Short mmCIF file of C-alpha atoms in Angstrom, two decimals:
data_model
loop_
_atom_site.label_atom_id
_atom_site.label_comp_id
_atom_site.label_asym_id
_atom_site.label_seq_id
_atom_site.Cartn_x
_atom_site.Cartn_y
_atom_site.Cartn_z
CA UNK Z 1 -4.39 0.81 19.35
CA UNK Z 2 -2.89 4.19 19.73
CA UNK Z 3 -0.60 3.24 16.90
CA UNK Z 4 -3.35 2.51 14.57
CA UNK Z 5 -5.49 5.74 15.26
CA UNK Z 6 -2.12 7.58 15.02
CA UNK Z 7 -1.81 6.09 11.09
CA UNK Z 8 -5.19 6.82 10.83
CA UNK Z 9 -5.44 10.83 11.69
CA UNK Z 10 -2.16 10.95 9.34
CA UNK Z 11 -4.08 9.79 6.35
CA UNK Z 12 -6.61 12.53 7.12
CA UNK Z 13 -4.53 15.43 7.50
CA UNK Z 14 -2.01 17.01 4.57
CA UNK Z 15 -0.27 18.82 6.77
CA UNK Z 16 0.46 15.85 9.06
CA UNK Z 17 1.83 14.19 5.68
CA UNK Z 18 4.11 17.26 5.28
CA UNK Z 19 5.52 17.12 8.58
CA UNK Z 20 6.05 13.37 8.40
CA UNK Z 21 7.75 14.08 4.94
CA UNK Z 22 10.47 16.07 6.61
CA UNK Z 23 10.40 13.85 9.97
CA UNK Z 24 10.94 10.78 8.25
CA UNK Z 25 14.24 11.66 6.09
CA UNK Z 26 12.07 10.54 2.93
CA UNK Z 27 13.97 9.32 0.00
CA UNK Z 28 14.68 12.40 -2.40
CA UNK Z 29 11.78 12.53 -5.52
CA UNK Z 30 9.28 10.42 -2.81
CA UNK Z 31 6.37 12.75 -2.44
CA UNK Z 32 5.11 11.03 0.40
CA UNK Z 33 1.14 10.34 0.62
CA UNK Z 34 0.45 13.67 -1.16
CA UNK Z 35 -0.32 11.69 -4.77
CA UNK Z 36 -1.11 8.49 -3.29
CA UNK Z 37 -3.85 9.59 -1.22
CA UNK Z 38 -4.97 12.43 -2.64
CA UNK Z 39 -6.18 10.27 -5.98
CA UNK Z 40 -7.98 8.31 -3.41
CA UNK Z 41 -9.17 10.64 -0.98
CA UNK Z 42 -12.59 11.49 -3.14
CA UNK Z 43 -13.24 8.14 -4.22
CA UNK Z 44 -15.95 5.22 -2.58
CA UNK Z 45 -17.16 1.80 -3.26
CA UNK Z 46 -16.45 0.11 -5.75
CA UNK Z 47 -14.17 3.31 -7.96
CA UNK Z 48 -11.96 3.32 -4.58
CA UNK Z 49 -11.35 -0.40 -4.24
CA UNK Z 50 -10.25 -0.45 -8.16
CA UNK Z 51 -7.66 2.57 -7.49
CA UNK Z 52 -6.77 1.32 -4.28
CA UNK Z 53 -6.21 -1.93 -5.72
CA UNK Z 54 -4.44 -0.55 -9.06
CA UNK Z 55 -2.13 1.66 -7.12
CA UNK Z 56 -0.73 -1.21 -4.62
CA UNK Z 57 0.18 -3.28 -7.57
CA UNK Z 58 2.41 -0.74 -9.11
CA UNK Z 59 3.66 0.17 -5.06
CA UNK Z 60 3.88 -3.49 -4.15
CA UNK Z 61 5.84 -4.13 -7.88
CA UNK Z 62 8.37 -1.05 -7.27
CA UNK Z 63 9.50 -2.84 -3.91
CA UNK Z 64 9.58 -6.11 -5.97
CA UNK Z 65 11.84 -4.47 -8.20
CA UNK Z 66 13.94 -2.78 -5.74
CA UNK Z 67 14.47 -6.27 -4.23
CA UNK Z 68 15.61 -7.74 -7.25
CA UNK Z 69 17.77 -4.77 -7.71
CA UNK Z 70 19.96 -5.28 -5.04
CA UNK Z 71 19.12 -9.44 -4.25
CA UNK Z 72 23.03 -10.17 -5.76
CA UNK Z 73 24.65 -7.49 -4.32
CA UNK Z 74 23.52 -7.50 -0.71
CA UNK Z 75 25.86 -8.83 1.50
CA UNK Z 76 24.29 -9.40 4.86
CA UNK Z 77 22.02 -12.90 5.31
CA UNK Z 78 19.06 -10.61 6.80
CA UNK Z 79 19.00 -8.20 4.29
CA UNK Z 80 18.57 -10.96 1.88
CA UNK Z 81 16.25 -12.89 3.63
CA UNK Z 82 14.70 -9.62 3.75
CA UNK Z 83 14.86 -9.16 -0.12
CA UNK Z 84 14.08 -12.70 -1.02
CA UNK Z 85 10.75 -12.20 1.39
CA UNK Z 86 9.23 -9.13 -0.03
CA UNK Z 87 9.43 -10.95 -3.56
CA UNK Z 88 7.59 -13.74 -2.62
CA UNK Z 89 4.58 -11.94 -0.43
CA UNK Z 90 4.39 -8.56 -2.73
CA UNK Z 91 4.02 -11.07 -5.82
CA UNK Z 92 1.69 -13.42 -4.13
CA UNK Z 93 -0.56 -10.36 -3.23
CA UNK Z 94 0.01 -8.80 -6.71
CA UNK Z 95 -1.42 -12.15 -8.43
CA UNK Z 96 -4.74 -11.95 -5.53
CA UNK Z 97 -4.68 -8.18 -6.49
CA UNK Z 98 -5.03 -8.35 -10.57
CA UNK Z 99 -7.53 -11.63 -9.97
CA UNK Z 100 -9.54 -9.52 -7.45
CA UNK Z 101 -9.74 -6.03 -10.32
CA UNK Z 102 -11.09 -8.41 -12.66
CA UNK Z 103 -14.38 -8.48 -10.54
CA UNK Z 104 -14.48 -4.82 -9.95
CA UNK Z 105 -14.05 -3.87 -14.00
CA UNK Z 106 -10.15 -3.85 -14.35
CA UNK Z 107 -7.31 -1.63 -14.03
CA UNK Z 108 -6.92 1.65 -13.29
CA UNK Z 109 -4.96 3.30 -15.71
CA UNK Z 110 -5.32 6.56 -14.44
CA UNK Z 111 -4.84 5.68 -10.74
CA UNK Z 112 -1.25 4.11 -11.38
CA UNK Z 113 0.44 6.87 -13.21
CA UNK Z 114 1.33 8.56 -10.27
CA UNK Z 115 2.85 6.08 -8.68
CA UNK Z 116 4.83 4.43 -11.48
CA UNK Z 117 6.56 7.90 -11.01
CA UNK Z 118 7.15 7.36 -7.52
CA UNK Z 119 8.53 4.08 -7.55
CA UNK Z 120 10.78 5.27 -10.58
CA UNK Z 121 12.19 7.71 -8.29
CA UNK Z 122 12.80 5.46 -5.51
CA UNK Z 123 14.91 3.19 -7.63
CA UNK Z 124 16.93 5.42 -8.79
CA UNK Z 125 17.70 6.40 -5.44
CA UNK Z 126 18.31 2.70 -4.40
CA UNK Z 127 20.70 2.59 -7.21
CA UNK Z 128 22.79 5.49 -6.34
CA UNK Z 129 23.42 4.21 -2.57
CA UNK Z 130 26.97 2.36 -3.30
CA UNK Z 131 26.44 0.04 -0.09
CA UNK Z 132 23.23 -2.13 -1.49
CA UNK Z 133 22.29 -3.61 2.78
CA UNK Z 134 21.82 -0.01 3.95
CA UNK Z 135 20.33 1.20 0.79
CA UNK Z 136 17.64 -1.26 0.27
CA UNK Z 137 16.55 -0.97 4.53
CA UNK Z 138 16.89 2.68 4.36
CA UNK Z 139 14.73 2.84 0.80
CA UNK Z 140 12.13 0.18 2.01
CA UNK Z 141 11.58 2.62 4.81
CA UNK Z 142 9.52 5.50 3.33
CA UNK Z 143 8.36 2.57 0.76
CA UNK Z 144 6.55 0.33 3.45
CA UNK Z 145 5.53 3.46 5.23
CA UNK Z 146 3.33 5.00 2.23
CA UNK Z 147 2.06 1.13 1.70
CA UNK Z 148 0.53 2.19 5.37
CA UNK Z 149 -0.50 5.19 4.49
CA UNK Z 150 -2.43 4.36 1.40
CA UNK Z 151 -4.12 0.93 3.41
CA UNK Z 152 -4.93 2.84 6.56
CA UNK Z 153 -6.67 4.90 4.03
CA UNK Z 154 -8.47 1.63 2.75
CA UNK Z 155 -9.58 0.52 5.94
CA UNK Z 156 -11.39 3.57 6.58
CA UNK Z 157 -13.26 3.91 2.79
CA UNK Z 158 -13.14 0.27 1.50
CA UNK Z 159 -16.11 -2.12 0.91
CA UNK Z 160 -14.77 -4.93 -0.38
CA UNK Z 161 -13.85 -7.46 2.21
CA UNK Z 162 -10.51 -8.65 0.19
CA UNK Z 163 -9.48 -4.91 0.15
CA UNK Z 164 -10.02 -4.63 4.22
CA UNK Z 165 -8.23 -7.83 5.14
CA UNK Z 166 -5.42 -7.02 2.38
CA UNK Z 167 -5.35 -3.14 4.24
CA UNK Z 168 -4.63 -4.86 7.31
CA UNK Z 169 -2.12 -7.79 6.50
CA UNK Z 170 -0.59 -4.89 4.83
CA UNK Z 171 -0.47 -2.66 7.85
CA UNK Z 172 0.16 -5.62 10.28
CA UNK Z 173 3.46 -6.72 8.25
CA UNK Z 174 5.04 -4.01 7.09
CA UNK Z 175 5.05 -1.57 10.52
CA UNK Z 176 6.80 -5.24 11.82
CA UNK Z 177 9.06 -4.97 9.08
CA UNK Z 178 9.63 -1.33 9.56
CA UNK Z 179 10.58 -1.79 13.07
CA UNK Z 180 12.61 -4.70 11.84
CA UNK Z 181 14.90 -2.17 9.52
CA UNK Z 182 15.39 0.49 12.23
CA UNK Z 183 16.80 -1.83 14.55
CA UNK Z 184 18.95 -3.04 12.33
CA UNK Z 185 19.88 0.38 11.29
CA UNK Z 186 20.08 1.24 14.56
CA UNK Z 187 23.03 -1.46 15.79
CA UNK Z 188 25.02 -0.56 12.57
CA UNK Z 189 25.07 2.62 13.65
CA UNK Z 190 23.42 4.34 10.73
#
């Protein structure tokens, strides 16, 4: 519980998202909650679900791509469990994601142009880290912790049911997952 209203104040406060920014050794170009939440943060109803909804697709695609990036080249049989996972649940949720905008008036546009930036620029850091298992934990990181941000977020303006359960699979899954790549960080001694 404390973890959860801990997520929560951090989605209310910039300056928390600065200082988290510099805590969390974000990947260079990732600017952290600032665009993600801010294009939310006036936003209700029905206009929030749609953005919400547009902007996870493009966040939940860029870690899609970053696991096929690096799904050939990884060497250790977690890390590619690891890879081969977020491809199947990010795409399974993508499919619910563009079936669920349909009822709320489609896409977007304007919601996902920040964040096709962001997930440009944390490919291109995955692709400069020469060893592909450290690269991809260390770059799903800061990834799976703005997926919090922005669905902590949701659970607090969303009225869509889908959206709220979705906000909190999200949350549930990828602070495990999180957890998962810091111990594994940890006993490599990175």
């Amino acid at each position: 519980m404390k973890r959860l209203a801990l997520l929560l104040a951090l989605t209310l406060t910039p300056l928390a998202h600065a200082q988290m920014n510099m805590s969390q050794n974000a990947m260079p170009g990732m600017n952290h909650g600032t665009t993600m939440n801010g294009a939310l943060d006036t936003l209700k109803g029905k206009s929030f679900d749609r953005a919400f909804l547009s902007m996870m697709i493009v966040h939940h695609q860029g870690a899609v791509d970053m696991s096929k990036a690096v799904l050939n080249t990884v060497k250790d049989a977690q890390v590619k469990k690891w890879t081969a996972d977020v491809i199947g649940v990010q795409q399974k949720e993508i499919g619910e994601m563009n079936a669920w905008l349909k009822t709320l008036g489609g896409v977007d546009k304007g919601a996902q142009t920040g964040m096709n930036a962001e997930m440009k620029d944390m490919m291109m850091s995955l692709k400069a880290n020469k060893d592909s298992d450290r690269g991809f934990v260390e770059g799903m990181l800061p990834h799976h912790a703005s997926a919090i941000d922005m669905a902590s977020l949701a659970l607090q303006k969303s009225s869509d049911a889908r959206v709220l359960g979705l906000s909190r699979d999200i949350i549930r899954t990828q602070a495990d997952e999180m957890y998962a790549y810091r111990q594994w960080l940890i006993k490599r001694g990175f």
